[in-house]
PDB file of C-alpha atoms in Angstrom:
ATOM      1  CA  UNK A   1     126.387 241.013  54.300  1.00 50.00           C
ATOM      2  CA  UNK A   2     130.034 242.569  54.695  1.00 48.00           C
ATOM      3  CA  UNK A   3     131.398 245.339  52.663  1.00 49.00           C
ATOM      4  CA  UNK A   4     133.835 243.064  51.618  1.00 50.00           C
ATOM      5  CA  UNK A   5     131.106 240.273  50.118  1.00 55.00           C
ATOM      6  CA  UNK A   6     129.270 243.206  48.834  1.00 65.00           C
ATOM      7  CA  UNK A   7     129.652 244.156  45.563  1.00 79.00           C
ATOM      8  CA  UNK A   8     128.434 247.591  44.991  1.00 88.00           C
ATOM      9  CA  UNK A   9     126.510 248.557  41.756  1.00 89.00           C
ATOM     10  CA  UNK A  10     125.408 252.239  42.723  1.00 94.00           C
ATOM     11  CA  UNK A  11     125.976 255.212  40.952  1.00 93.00           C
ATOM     12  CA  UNK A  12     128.754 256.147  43.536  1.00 93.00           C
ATOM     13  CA  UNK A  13     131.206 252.971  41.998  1.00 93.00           C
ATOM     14  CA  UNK A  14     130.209 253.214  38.399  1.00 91.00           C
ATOM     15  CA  UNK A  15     129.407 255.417  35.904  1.00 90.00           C
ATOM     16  CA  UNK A  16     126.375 254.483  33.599  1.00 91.00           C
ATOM     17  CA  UNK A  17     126.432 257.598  31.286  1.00 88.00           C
ATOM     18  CA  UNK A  18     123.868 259.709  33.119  1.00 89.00           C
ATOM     19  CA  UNK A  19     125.405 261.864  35.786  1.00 82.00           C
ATOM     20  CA  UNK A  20     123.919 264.785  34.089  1.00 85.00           C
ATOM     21  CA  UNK A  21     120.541 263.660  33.560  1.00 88.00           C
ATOM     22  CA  UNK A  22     120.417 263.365  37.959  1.00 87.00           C
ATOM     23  CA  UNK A  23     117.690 265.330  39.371  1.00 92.00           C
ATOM     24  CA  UNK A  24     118.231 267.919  42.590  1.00 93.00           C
ATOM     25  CA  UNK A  25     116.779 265.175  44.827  1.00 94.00           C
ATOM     26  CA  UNK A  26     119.257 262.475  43.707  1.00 93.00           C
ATOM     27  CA  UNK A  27     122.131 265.370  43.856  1.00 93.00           C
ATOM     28  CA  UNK A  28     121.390 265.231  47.336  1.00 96.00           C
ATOM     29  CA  UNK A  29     121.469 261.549  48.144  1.00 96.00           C
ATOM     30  CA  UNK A  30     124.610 261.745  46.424  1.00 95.00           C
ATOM     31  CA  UNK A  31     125.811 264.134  48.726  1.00 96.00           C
ATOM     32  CA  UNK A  32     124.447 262.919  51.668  1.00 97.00           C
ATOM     33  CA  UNK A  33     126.378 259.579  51.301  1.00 96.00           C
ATOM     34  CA  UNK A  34     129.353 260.600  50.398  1.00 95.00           C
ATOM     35  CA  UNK A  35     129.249 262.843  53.568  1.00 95.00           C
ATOM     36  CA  UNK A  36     127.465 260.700  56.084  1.00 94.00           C
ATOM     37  CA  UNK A  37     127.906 257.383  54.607  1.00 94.00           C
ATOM     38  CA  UNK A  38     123.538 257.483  54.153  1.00 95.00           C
ATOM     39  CA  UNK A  39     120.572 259.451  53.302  1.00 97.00           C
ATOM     40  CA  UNK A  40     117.215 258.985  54.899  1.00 98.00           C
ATOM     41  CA  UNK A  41     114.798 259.017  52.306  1.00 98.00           C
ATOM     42  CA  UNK A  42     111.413 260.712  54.149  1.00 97.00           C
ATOM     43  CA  UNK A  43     108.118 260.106  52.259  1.00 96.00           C
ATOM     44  CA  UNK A  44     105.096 262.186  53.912  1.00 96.00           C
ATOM     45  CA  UNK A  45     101.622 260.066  54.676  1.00 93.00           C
ATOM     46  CA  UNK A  46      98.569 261.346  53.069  1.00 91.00           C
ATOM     47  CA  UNK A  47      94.639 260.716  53.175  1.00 89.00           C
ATOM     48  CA  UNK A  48      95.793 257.177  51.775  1.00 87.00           C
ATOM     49  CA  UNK A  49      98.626 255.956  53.668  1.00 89.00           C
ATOM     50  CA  UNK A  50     100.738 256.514  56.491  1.00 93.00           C
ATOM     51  CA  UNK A  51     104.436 257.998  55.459  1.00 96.00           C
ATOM     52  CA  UNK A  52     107.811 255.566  55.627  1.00 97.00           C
ATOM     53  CA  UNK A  53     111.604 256.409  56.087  1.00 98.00           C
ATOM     54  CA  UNK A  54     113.933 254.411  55.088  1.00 98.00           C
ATOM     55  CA  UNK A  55     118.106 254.899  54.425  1.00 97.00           C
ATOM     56  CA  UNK A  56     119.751 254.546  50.861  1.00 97.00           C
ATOM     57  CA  UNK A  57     124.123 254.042  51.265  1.00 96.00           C
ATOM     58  CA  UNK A  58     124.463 251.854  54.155  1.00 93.00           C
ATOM     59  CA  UNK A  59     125.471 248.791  52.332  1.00 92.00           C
ATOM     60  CA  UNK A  60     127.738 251.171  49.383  1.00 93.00           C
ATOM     61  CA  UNK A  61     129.340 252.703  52.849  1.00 91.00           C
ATOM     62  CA  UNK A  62     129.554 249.847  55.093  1.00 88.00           C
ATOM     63  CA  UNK A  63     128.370 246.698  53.444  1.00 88.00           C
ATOM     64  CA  UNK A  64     125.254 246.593  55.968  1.00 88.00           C
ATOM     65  CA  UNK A  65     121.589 246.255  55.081  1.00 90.00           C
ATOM     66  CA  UNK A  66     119.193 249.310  54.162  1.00 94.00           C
ATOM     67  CA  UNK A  67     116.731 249.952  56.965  1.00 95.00           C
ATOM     68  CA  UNK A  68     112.639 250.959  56.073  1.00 97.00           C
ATOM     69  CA  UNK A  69     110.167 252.029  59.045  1.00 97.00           C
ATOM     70  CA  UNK A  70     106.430 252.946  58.030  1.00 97.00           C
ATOM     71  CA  UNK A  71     103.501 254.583  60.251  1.00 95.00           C
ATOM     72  CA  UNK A  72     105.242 256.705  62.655  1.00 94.00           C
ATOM     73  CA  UNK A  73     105.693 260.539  62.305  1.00 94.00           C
ATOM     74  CA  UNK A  74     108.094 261.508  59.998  1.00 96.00           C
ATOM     75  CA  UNK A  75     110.560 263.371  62.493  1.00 95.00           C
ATOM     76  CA  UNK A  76     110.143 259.824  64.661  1.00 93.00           C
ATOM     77  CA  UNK A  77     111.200 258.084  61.537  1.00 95.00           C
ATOM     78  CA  UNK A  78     114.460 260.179  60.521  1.00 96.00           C
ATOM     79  CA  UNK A  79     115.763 259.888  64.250  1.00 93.00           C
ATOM     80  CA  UNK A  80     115.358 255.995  63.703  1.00 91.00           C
ATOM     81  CA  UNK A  81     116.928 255.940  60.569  1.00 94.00           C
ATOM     82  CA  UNK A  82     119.775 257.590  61.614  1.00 93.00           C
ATOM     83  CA  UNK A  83     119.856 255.620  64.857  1.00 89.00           C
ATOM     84  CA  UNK A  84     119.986 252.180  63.053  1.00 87.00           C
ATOM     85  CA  UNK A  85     122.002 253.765  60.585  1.00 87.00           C
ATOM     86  CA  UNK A  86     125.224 254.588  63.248  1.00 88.00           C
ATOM     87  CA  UNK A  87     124.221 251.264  65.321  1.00 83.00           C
ATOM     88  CA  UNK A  88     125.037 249.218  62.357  1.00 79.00           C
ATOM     89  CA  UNK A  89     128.247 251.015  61.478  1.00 79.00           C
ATOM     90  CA  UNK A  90     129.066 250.467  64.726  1.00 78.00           C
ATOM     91  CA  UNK A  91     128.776 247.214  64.363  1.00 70.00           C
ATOM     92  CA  UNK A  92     125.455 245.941  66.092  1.00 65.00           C
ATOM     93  CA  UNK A  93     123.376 242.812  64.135  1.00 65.00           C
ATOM     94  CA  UNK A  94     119.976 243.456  62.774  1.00 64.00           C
ATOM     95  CA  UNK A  95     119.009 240.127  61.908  1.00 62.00           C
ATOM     96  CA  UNK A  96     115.997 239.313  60.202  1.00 61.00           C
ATOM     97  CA  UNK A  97     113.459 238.661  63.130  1.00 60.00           C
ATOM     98  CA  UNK A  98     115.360 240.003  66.418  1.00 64.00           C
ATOM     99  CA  UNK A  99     113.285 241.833  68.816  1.00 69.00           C
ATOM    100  CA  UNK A 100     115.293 244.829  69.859  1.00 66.00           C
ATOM    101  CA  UNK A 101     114.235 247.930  72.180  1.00 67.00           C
ATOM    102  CA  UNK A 102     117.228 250.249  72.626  1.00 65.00           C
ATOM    103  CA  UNK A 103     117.054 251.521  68.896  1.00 66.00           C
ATOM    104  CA  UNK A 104     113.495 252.756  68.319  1.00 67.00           C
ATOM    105  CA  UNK A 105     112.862 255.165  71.589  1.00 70.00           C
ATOM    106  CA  UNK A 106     112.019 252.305  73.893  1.00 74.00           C
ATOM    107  CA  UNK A 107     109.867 250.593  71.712  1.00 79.00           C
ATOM    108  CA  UNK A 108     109.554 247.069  70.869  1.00 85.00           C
ATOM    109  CA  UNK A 109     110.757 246.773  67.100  1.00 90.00           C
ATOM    110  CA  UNK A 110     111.687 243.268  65.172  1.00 91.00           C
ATOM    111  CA  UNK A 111     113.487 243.433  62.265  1.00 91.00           C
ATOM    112  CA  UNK A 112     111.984 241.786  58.792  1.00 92.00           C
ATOM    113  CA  UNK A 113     113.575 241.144  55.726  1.00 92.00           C
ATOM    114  CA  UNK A 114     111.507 242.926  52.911  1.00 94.00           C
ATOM    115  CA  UNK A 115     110.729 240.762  49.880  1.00 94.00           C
ATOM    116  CA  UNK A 116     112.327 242.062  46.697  1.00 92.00           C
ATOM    117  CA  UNK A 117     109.179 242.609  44.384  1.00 92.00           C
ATOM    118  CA  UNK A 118     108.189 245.378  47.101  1.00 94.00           C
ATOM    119  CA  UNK A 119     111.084 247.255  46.105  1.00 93.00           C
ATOM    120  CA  UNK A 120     109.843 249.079  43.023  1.00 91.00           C
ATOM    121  CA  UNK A 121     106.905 250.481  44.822  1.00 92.00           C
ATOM    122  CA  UNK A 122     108.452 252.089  47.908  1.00 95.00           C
ATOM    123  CA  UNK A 123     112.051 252.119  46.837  1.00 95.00           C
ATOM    124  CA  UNK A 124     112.578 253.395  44.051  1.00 93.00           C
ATOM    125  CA  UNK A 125     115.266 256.239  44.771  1.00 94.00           C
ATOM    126  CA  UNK A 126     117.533 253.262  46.323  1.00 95.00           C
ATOM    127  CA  UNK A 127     116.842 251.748  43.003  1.00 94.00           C
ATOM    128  CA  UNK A 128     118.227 254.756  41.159  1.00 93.00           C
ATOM    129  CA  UNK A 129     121.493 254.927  43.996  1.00 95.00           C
ATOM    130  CA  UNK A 130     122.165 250.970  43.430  1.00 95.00           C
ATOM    131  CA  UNK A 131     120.745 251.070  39.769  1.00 90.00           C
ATOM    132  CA  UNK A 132     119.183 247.156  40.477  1.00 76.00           C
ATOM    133  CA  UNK A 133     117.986 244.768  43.315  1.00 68.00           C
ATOM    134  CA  UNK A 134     118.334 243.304  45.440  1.00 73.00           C
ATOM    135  CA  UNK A 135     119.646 245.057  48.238  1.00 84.00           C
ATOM    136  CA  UNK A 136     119.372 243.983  51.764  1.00 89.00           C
ATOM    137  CA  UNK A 137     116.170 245.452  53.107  1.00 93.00           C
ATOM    138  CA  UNK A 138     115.219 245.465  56.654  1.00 93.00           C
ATOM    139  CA  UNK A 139     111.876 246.554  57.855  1.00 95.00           C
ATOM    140  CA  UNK A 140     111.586 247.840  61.456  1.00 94.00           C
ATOM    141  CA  UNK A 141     108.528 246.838  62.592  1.00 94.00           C
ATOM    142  CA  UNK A 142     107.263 248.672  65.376  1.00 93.00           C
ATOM    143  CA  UNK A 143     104.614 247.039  68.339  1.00 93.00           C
ATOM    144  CA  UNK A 144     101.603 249.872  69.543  1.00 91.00           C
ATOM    145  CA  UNK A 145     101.997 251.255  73.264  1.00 88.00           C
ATOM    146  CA  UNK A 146     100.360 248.270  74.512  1.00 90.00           C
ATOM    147  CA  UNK A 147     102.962 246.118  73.098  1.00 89.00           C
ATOM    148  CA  UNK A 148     101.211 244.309  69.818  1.00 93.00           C
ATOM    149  CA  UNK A 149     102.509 244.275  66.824  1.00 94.00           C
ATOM    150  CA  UNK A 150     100.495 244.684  63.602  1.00 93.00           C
ATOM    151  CA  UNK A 151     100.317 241.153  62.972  1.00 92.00           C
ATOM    152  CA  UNK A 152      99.053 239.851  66.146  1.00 93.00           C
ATOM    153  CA  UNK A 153      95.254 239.280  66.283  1.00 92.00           C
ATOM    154  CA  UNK A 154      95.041 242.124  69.614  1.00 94.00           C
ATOM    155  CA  UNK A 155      96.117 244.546  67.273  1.00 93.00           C
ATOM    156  CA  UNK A 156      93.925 247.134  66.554  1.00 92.00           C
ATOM    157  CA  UNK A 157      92.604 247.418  63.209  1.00 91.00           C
ATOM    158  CA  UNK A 158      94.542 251.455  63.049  1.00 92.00           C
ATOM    159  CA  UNK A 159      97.181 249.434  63.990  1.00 93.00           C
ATOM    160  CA  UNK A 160      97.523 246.951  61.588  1.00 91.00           C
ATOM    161  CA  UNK A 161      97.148 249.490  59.043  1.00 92.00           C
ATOM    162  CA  UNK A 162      99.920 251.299  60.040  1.00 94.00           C
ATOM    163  CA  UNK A 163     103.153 249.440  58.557  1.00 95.00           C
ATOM    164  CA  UNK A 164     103.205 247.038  55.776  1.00 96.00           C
ATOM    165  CA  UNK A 165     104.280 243.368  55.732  1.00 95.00           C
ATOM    166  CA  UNK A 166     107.218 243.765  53.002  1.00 96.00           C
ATOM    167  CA  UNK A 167     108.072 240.329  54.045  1.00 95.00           C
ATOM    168  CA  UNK A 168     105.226 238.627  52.784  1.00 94.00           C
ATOM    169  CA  UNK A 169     104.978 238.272  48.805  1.00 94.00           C
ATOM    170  CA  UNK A 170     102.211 241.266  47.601  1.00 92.00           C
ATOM    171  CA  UNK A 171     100.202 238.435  46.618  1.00 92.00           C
ATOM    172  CA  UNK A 172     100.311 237.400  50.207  1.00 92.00           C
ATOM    173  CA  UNK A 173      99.622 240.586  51.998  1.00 91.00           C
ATOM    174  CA  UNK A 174      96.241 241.370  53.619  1.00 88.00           C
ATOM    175  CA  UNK A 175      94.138 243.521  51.618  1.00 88.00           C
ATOM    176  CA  UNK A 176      94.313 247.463  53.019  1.00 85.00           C
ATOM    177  CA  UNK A 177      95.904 250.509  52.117  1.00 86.00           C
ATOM    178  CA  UNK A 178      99.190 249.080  51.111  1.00 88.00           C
ATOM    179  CA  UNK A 179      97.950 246.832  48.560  1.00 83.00           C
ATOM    180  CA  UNK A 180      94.646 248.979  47.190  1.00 69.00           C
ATOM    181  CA  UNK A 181      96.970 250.343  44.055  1.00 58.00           C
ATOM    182  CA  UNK A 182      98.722 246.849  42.866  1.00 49.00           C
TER     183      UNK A 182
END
């Protein structure tokens, strides 16, 4: 995706009547984009799940794919964000599958693309920036210290729990705490 094949739908490029309706929250993403060309959406893990990051305004600023990481702590998560965030501007690739290690603080990470029907349920205030999927998704999937990633059978079960697998349809994904409320 290029910002000049991208057409941009977000409430940045068109108005849909409801600018004054916008909570303080979406205010802010506003802001955030306009000034930094992003905003890293943090949401906080509970007894349930673990928390997730990801960036809304990457493709309305530079035509390049959003970017989601689960599992990690949330100041581990922003620092990523905004990592991937300026590696992309800069021009790097993400593609869906690459194994890189210089953008995660030396750990292994591969790049998924996240199927659209998990958008609604952890997405939802790039939803309200773009007003309607699809928008190019990439989840960072991270591997554990001993270099597994939650897929792989050596996992550890905490592991495996940790991050979703957006790339799989819902109906595909392994029962656990990312699928106990569909």
């Amino acid at each position: 995706m290029s910002r000049a094949s991208f057409e941009c739908r977000c409430v940045l490029c068109h108005d849909y009547g409801d600018r004054e309706e916008a909570d303080e929250l979406h205010l802010t993403v506003l802001e955030n984009v306009r000034r930094y060309g992003r905003h890293v959406m943090m949401v906080a893990g509970d007894e349930v799940a673990p928390g997730f990051a990801y960036t809304i305004g990457l493709a309305h600023t530079h035509g390049v794919p959003e970017f989601a990481v689960f599992g990690l702590d949330l100041p581990t998560m922003h620092r990523m964000m905004n990592a991937l965030g300026d590696r992309a501007v800069d021009g790097a690739g993400f593609g869906n599958e690459g194994e890189r290690r210089e953008v995660a603080e030396g750990r292994r990470v591969v790049f998924k693309s996240a199927d659209l029907r998990w958008y609604r349920t952890f997405f939802g205030r790039a939803i309200g920036f773009y007003r309607r999927p699809p928008i190019s998704l990439l989840q960072v999937t991270w591997a554990d210290p001993a270099g597994c990633f939650p897929w792989e059978e050596q996992a550890s079960p905490q592991h495996r729990e940790s991050q979703p697998r957006l790339w799989l349809p819902p109906e595909d994904h392994p029962s656990g705490v990312w699928t106990a409320e569909m």
